[in-house]
Amino acid sequence: MNIGVFDSGLGGLTILKALLKELPEYNYIYLGDNARVPYGNRSAETIYEFTKQAVDFLVKKNCRLIIIACNTSTATSLRRVQREYLPKFYPEIKVLGVIKPAVEKLFERKFARIGVIGTRATINSKAYVKEIKKLLPNSIIYQQACPLLVPYIEDSGRNKKTLDSILDEYLSSLKKRNIDALLLACTHYEIIANEIKSYMGAKTNVLTEGIIVAEKLKDYLDRHPEIEKKIDKQKKVEYHFTDANSDYKKLKELFLG
Ligand code: DGL
């Protein structure tokens, strides 16, 4: 069997890249729904439908363990997939997301004043706030939706001046809050992590999710040897995209390196 990795588009390749670095021995199938990206401005119901379709596809590709690398899908749909869809159609399949690993990392590092940035759907779902409060009930959390960042990162004509003004628009109030951690809760943001770090200054720890998800998946597989031993280990990676548009090769290079 394979490990499935799903994202709304190509941004999830930042997560796959970390998985390939930390856990290179396994076979992976990546699915990017680039025909319908971005999910971030869609309704929770639509994202749930798309996420179920992705699960169907990856199950057909012999994935028994699926990582939803997309924050927007995780935030709006993971619980429903786990509680409603899997028990009915695929009781033997495990689907994991990116929120729990990231929140566990915030807990381990005992952050108290936390900023979370993501798409509109991720922020509106309050999924991060709910999960952080379970582990860090006394923490203070500030959320900010950054809908312009995904198109900015995907746009080939990126320039620093535009980014500076977008960051200023979204991050200036977070910067005034004296947060000790800023979680980049979107697959794409890792690409501009350095710019975000220099904007926020040295006092704020900027956390990207790729490495965290890889580390937590390693823990998970150590704790579940019955799953680990069934995963094929030929280091094969298959990529599937729902649209072979002209941008996808360029974006694959950007996100995967
Ligand atoms: N992959 C999405 C996420 O991590 C960002 C792109 C989108 O809006 O679909 O939230």
Tab-separated table of C-alpha atoms and ligand atoms in Angstrom:
chain	number	residue	atom	x	y	z
A	1	MET	CA	0.000	0.000	0.000
A	2	ASN	CA	0.942	3.688	-0.468
A	3	ILE	CA	0.788	6.838	1.604
A	4	GLY	CA	-1.618	9.293	-0.050
A	5	VAL	CA	-0.985	13.026	0.191
A	6	PHE	CA	-3.775	15.348	-0.845
A	7	ASP	CA	-3.879	19.078	-1.360
A	8	SER	CA	-6.198	21.534	-3.065
A	9	GLY	CA	-3.381	22.247	-5.503
A	10	LEU	CA	0.372	22.191	-5.623
A	11	GLY	CA	1.083	23.910	-2.307
A	12	GLY	CA	0.878	20.549	-0.523
A	13	LEU	CA	4.136	19.652	-2.241
A	14	THR	CA	5.812	21.634	0.574
A	15	ILE	CA	4.461	18.952	2.924
A	16	LEU	CA	5.414	16.106	0.572
A	17	LYS	CA	8.922	17.558	0.280
A	18	ALA	CA	9.359	17.303	4.060
A	19	LEU	CA	7.916	13.762	4.075
A	20	LEU	CA	10.352	12.708	1.348
A	21	LYS	CA	13.214	14.153	3.352
A	22	GLU	CA	12.277	12.651	6.723
A	23	LEU	CA	10.593	9.432	5.582
A	24	PRO	CA	12.128	8.688	2.172
A	25	GLU	CA	11.670	4.924	2.239
A	26	TYR	CA	7.923	4.852	1.543
A	27	ASN	CA	5.814	4.977	-1.615
A	28	TYR	CA	3.720	8.108	-1.973
A	29	ILE	CA	0.840	9.133	-4.216
A	30	TYR	CA	0.291	12.884	-4.409
A	31	LEU	CA	-3.014	14.332	-5.549
A	32	GLY	CA	-3.325	18.050	-6.236
A	33	ASP	CA	-6.749	19.353	-7.218
A	34	ASN	CA	-5.300	22.250	-9.184
A	35	ALA	CA	-8.370	22.396	-11.447
A	36	ARG	CA	-10.367	23.699	-8.485
A	37	VAL	CA	-7.744	25.487	-6.372
A	38	PRO	CA	-8.072	27.668	-4.316
A	39	TYR	CA	-10.374	26.019	-1.795
A	40	GLY	CA	-9.784	28.825	0.673
A	41	ASN	CA	-12.690	31.003	-0.445
A	42	ARG	CA	-15.195	28.143	-0.879
A	43	SER	CA	-17.911	26.976	1.495
A	44	ALA	CA	-17.270	24.223	4.034
A	45	GLU	CA	-19.844	22.035	2.297
A	46	THR	CA	-18.133	22.294	-1.101
A	47	ILE	CA	-14.702	21.622	0.401
A	48	TYR	CA	-16.113	18.542	2.150
A	49	GLU	CA	-17.434	17.226	-1.193
A	50	PHE	CA	-14.051	17.812	-2.864
A	51	THR	CA	-12.204	16.191	0.033
A	52	LYS	CA	-14.371	13.057	-0.163
A	53	GLN	CA	-13.615	12.819	-3.894
A	54	ALA	CA	-9.900	13.056	-3.147
A	55	VAL	CA	-10.193	10.265	-0.584
A	56	ASP	CA	-12.033	8.107	-3.162
A	57	PHE	CA	-9.271	8.683	-5.707
A	58	LEU	CA	-6.437	7.902	-3.319
A	59	VAL	CA	-8.156	4.784	-1.983
A	60	LYS	CA	-8.428	3.546	-5.589
A	61	LYS	CA	-4.686	4.142	-5.878
A	62	ASN	CA	-4.130	1.725	-3.016
A	63	CYS	CA	-3.562	4.297	-0.286
A	64	ARG	CA	-4.590	3.038	3.139
A	65	LEU	CA	-3.084	5.991	4.966
A	66	ILE	CA	-3.954	9.440	3.653
A	67	ILE	CA	-2.511	12.757	4.782
A	68	ILE	CA	-4.660	15.771	4.046
A	69	ALA	CA	-1.853	18.280	3.568
A	70	CYS	CA	-4.318	21.087	2.886
A	71	ASN	CA	-5.149	23.202	5.926
A	72	THR	CA	-8.409	24.346	4.396
A	73	SER	CA	-9.604	20.748	3.865
A	74	THR	CA	-8.344	19.650	7.260
A	75	ALA	CA	-10.027	22.563	9.015
A	76	THR	CA	-13.396	22.213	7.335
A	77	SER	CA	-13.665	18.507	6.514
A	78	LEU	CA	-11.304	16.163	8.360
A	79	ARG	CA	-13.588	15.534	11.346
A	80	ARG	CA	-16.569	14.860	9.065
A	81	VAL	CA	-14.531	12.557	6.847
A	82	GLN	CA	-13.349	10.629	9.915
A	83	ARG	CA	-16.733	10.474	11.629
A	84	GLU	CA	-19.182	10.157	8.731
A	85	TYR	CA	-17.475	9.111	5.525
A	86	LEU	CA	-14.827	6.589	6.547
A	87	PRO	CA	-17.004	4.466	8.877
A	88	LYS	CA	-19.593	4.153	6.109
A	89	PHE	CA	-17.365	3.510	3.085
A	90	TYR	CA	-13.788	2.812	4.143
A	91	PRO	CA	-13.594	1.622	7.743
A	92	GLU	CA	-10.059	0.298	7.196
A	93	ILE	CA	-8.616	3.610	5.883
A	94	LYS	CA	-6.815	6.159	8.080
A	95	VAL	CA	-7.056	9.813	7.138
A	96	LEU	CA	-4.918	12.327	9.047
A	97	GLY	CA	-4.634	16.094	8.746
A	98	VAL	CA	-2.191	18.889	9.473
A	99	ILE	CA	-3.867	20.658	12.395
A	100	LYS	CA	-3.244	18.150	15.167
A	101	PRO	CA	0.511	17.838	14.482
A	102	ALA	CA	0.912	21.620	14.362
A	103	VAL	CA	-1.056	22.136	17.577
A	104	GLU	CA	0.922	19.423	19.369
A	105	LYS	CA	4.093	21.265	18.389
A	106	LEU	CA	2.721	24.538	19.821
A	107	PHE	CA	1.945	22.649	23.039
A	108	GLU	CA	5.391	21.010	23.242
A	109	ARG	CA	7.056	24.387	22.872
A	110	LYS	CA	4.689	25.921	25.460
A	111	PHE	CA	3.790	28.979	23.445
A	112	ALA	CA	1.406	31.360	25.197
A	113	ARG	CA	0.644	34.090	22.684
A	114	ILE	CA	-0.031	32.492	19.345
A	115	GLY	CA	-0.845	33.886	15.921
A	116	VAL	CA	-2.417	31.717	13.214
A	117	ILE	CA	-2.610	32.764	9.593
A	118	GLY	CA	-4.413	30.837	6.850
A	119	THR	CA	-7.093	31.005	4.190
A	120	ARG	CA	-10.532	32.472	4.896
A	121	ALA	CA	-12.111	29.022	5.219
A	122	THR	CA	-9.429	27.835	7.657
A	123	ILE	CA	-9.723	30.925	9.834
A	124	ASN	CA	-13.542	31.035	9.722
A	125	SER	CA	-13.756	27.365	10.776
A	126	LYS	CA	-11.944	28.250	14.057
A	127	ALA	CA	-10.546	24.708	13.908
A	128	TYR	CA	-7.113	25.854	15.086
A	129	VAL	CA	-8.535	27.883	17.962
A	130	LYS	CA	-10.585	24.901	19.169
A	131	GLU	CA	-7.646	22.488	18.991
A	132	ILE	CA	-5.142	24.908	20.570
A	133	LYS	CA	-7.518	25.640	23.455
A	134	LYS	CA	-7.798	21.913	24.228
A	135	LEU	CA	-4.051	21.633	24.829
A	136	LEU	CA	-3.198	25.201	25.848
A	137	PRO	CA	-6.343	26.523	27.558
A	138	ASN	CA	-4.606	29.648	28.847
A	139	SER	CA	-3.063	30.652	25.555
A	140	ILE	CA	-4.098	33.803	23.747
A	141	ILE	CA	-4.741	33.224	20.064
A	142	TYR	CA	-4.929	35.779	17.299
A	143	GLN	CA	-6.124	34.660	13.887
A	144	GLN	CA	-5.770	36.395	10.547
A	145	ALA	CA	-7.090	35.317	7.150
A	146	CYS	CA	-4.678	36.201	4.318
A	147	PRO	CA	-6.635	35.581	1.090
A	148	LEU	CA	-4.170	37.469	-1.131
A	149	LEU	CA	-1.150	35.381	-0.207
A	150	VAL	CA	-2.005	32.208	-2.183
A	151	PRO	CA	-2.532	34.078	-5.496
A	152	TYR	CA	0.540	36.184	-4.782
A	153	ILE	CA	2.733	33.104	-4.223
A	154	GLU	CA	1.362	31.361	-7.315
A	155	ASP	CA	1.818	34.406	-9.508
A	156	SER	CA	4.986	34.281	-11.551
A	157	GLY	CA	5.374	38.044	-11.510
A	158	ARG	CA	6.120	38.189	-7.785
A	159	ASN	CA	7.852	41.271	-6.560
A	160	LYS	CA	9.062	42.336	-3.162
A	161	LYS	CA	7.227	45.633	-3.044
A	162	THR	CA	3.852	43.925	-3.521
A	163	LEU	CA	4.690	41.328	-0.890
A	164	ASP	CA	5.768	43.996	1.600
A	165	SER	CA	2.448	45.755	1.280
A	166	ILE	CA	0.454	42.493	1.537
A	167	LEU	CA	2.409	41.463	4.641
A	168	ASP	CA	1.892	44.882	6.140
A	169	GLU	CA	-1.840	44.651	5.514
A	170	TYR	CA	-2.168	41.221	7.162
A	171	LEU	CA	0.558	41.116	9.779
A	172	SER	CA	0.902	44.626	11.168
A	173	SER	CA	-1.735	44.133	13.872
A	174	LEU	CA	-0.332	40.688	14.793
A	175	LYS	CA	3.092	42.242	15.110
A	176	LYS	CA	1.771	44.717	17.674
A	177	ARG	CA	0.348	41.848	19.769
A	178	ASN	CA	3.745	40.591	20.875
A	179	ILE	CA	3.064	37.006	19.865
A	180	ASP	CA	5.717	34.413	20.621
A	181	ALA	CA	4.684	32.072	17.779
A	182	LEU	CA	3.175	32.582	14.355
A	183	LEU	CA	1.869	29.413	12.743
A	184	LEU	CA	1.815	29.430	8.942
A	185	ALA	CA	-1.387	27.387	8.598
A	186	CYS	CA	-1.417	27.148	4.819
A	187	THR	CA	0.643	24.942	2.528
A	188	HIS	CA	1.778	27.881	0.397
A	189	TYR	CA	3.145	30.163	3.080
A	190	GLU	CA	6.307	28.112	3.606
A	191	ILE	CA	7.579	29.596	0.321
A	192	ILE	CA	7.645	33.079	1.881
A	193	ALA	CA	8.557	31.980	5.431
A	194	ASN	CA	11.783	33.987	5.377
A	195	GLU	CA	10.001	37.163	4.349
A	196	ILE	CA	7.420	36.580	7.097
A	197	LYS	CA	10.193	35.979	9.636
A	198	SER	CA	11.955	39.191	8.781
A	199	TYR	CA	8.673	41.091	8.861
A	200	MET	CA	7.740	39.735	12.308
A	201	GLY	CA	11.206	40.176	13.857
A	202	ALA	CA	13.372	37.927	16.022
A	203	LYS	CA	10.995	37.670	19.001
A	204	THR	CA	8.370	35.706	17.046
A	205	ASN	CA	8.966	32.050	16.190
A	206	VAL	CA	7.579	31.416	12.724
A	207	LEU	CA	6.451	27.792	12.368
A	208	THR	CA	6.027	26.053	9.016
A	209	GLU	CA	4.113	22.802	8.867
A	210	GLY	CA	6.079	20.509	6.520
A	211	ILE	CA	8.719	19.470	9.001
A	212	ILE	CA	6.188	19.227	11.850
A	213	VAL	CA	3.859	16.952	9.865
A	214	ALA	CA	6.780	14.729	8.828
A	215	GLU	CA	8.041	14.424	12.403
A	216	LYS	CA	4.555	13.598	13.718
A	217	LEU	CA	3.916	11.069	10.963
A	218	LYS	CA	7.138	9.337	11.957
A	219	ASP	CA	5.860	9.157	15.578
A	220	TYR	CA	2.510	7.879	14.343
A	221	LEU	CA	4.116	5.105	12.300
A	222	ASP	CA	6.312	4.139	15.258
A	223	ARG	CA	3.192	3.841	17.381
A	224	HIS	CA	1.324	1.889	14.694
A	225	PRO	CA	3.659	-0.835	13.436
A	226	GLU	CA	0.642	-2.734	12.068
A	227	ILE	CA	0.141	0.124	9.563
A	228	GLU	CA	3.846	0.832	9.001
A	229	LYS	CA	4.680	-2.694	7.951
A	230	LYS	CA	2.001	-2.651	5.247
A	231	ILE	CA	3.360	0.457	3.482
A	232	ASP	CA	5.386	-0.321	0.362
A	233	LYS	CA	8.982	0.801	0.575
A	234	GLN	CA	10.325	1.239	-2.946
A	235	LYS	CA	10.734	5.032	-2.703
A	236	LYS	CA	8.242	5.517	-5.533
A	237	VAL	CA	6.394	8.812	-5.843
A	238	GLU	CA	3.456	9.309	-8.199
A	239	TYR	CA	1.994	12.730	-8.926
A	240	HIS	CA	-1.590	13.307	-10.024
A	241	PHE	CA	-3.093	16.676	-10.878
A	242	THR	CA	-6.661	17.386	-11.890
A	243	ASP	CA	-5.558	19.926	-14.514
A	244	ALA	CA	-2.478	19.806	-16.724
A	245	ASN	CA	-2.522	23.592	-17.152
A	246	SER	CA	0.539	25.508	-18.225
A	247	ASP	CA	1.395	26.589	-14.681
A	248	TYR	CA	1.631	23.230	-13.043
A	249	LYS	CA	5.229	22.372	-13.968
A	250	LYS	CA	6.494	25.746	-12.822
A	251	LEU	CA	4.552	25.504	-9.557
A	252	LYS	CA	5.732	21.931	-8.965
A	253	GLU	CA	9.289	23.237	-9.135
A	254	LEU	CA	8.493	26.138	-6.825
A	255	PHE	CA	6.895	24.000	-4.106
A	256	LEU	CA	8.952	20.831	-4.397
A	257	GLY	CA	12.303	22.425	-5.248
B	1	DGL	N1	-3.810	24.317	0.280
B	1	DGL	C1	-4.550	25.383	0.901
B	1	DGL	C2	-4.290	25.404	2.410
B	1	DGL	O1	-3.331	24.834	2.913
B	1	DGL	C3	-4.232	26.735	0.292
B	1	DGL	C4	-4.731	26.916	-1.116
B	1	DGL	C5	-6.243	26.953	-1.222
B	1	DGL	O2	-6.885	27.946	-0.835
B	1	DGL	O3	-6.791	25.974	-1.715
B	1	DGL	O4	-5.060	25.979	3.129
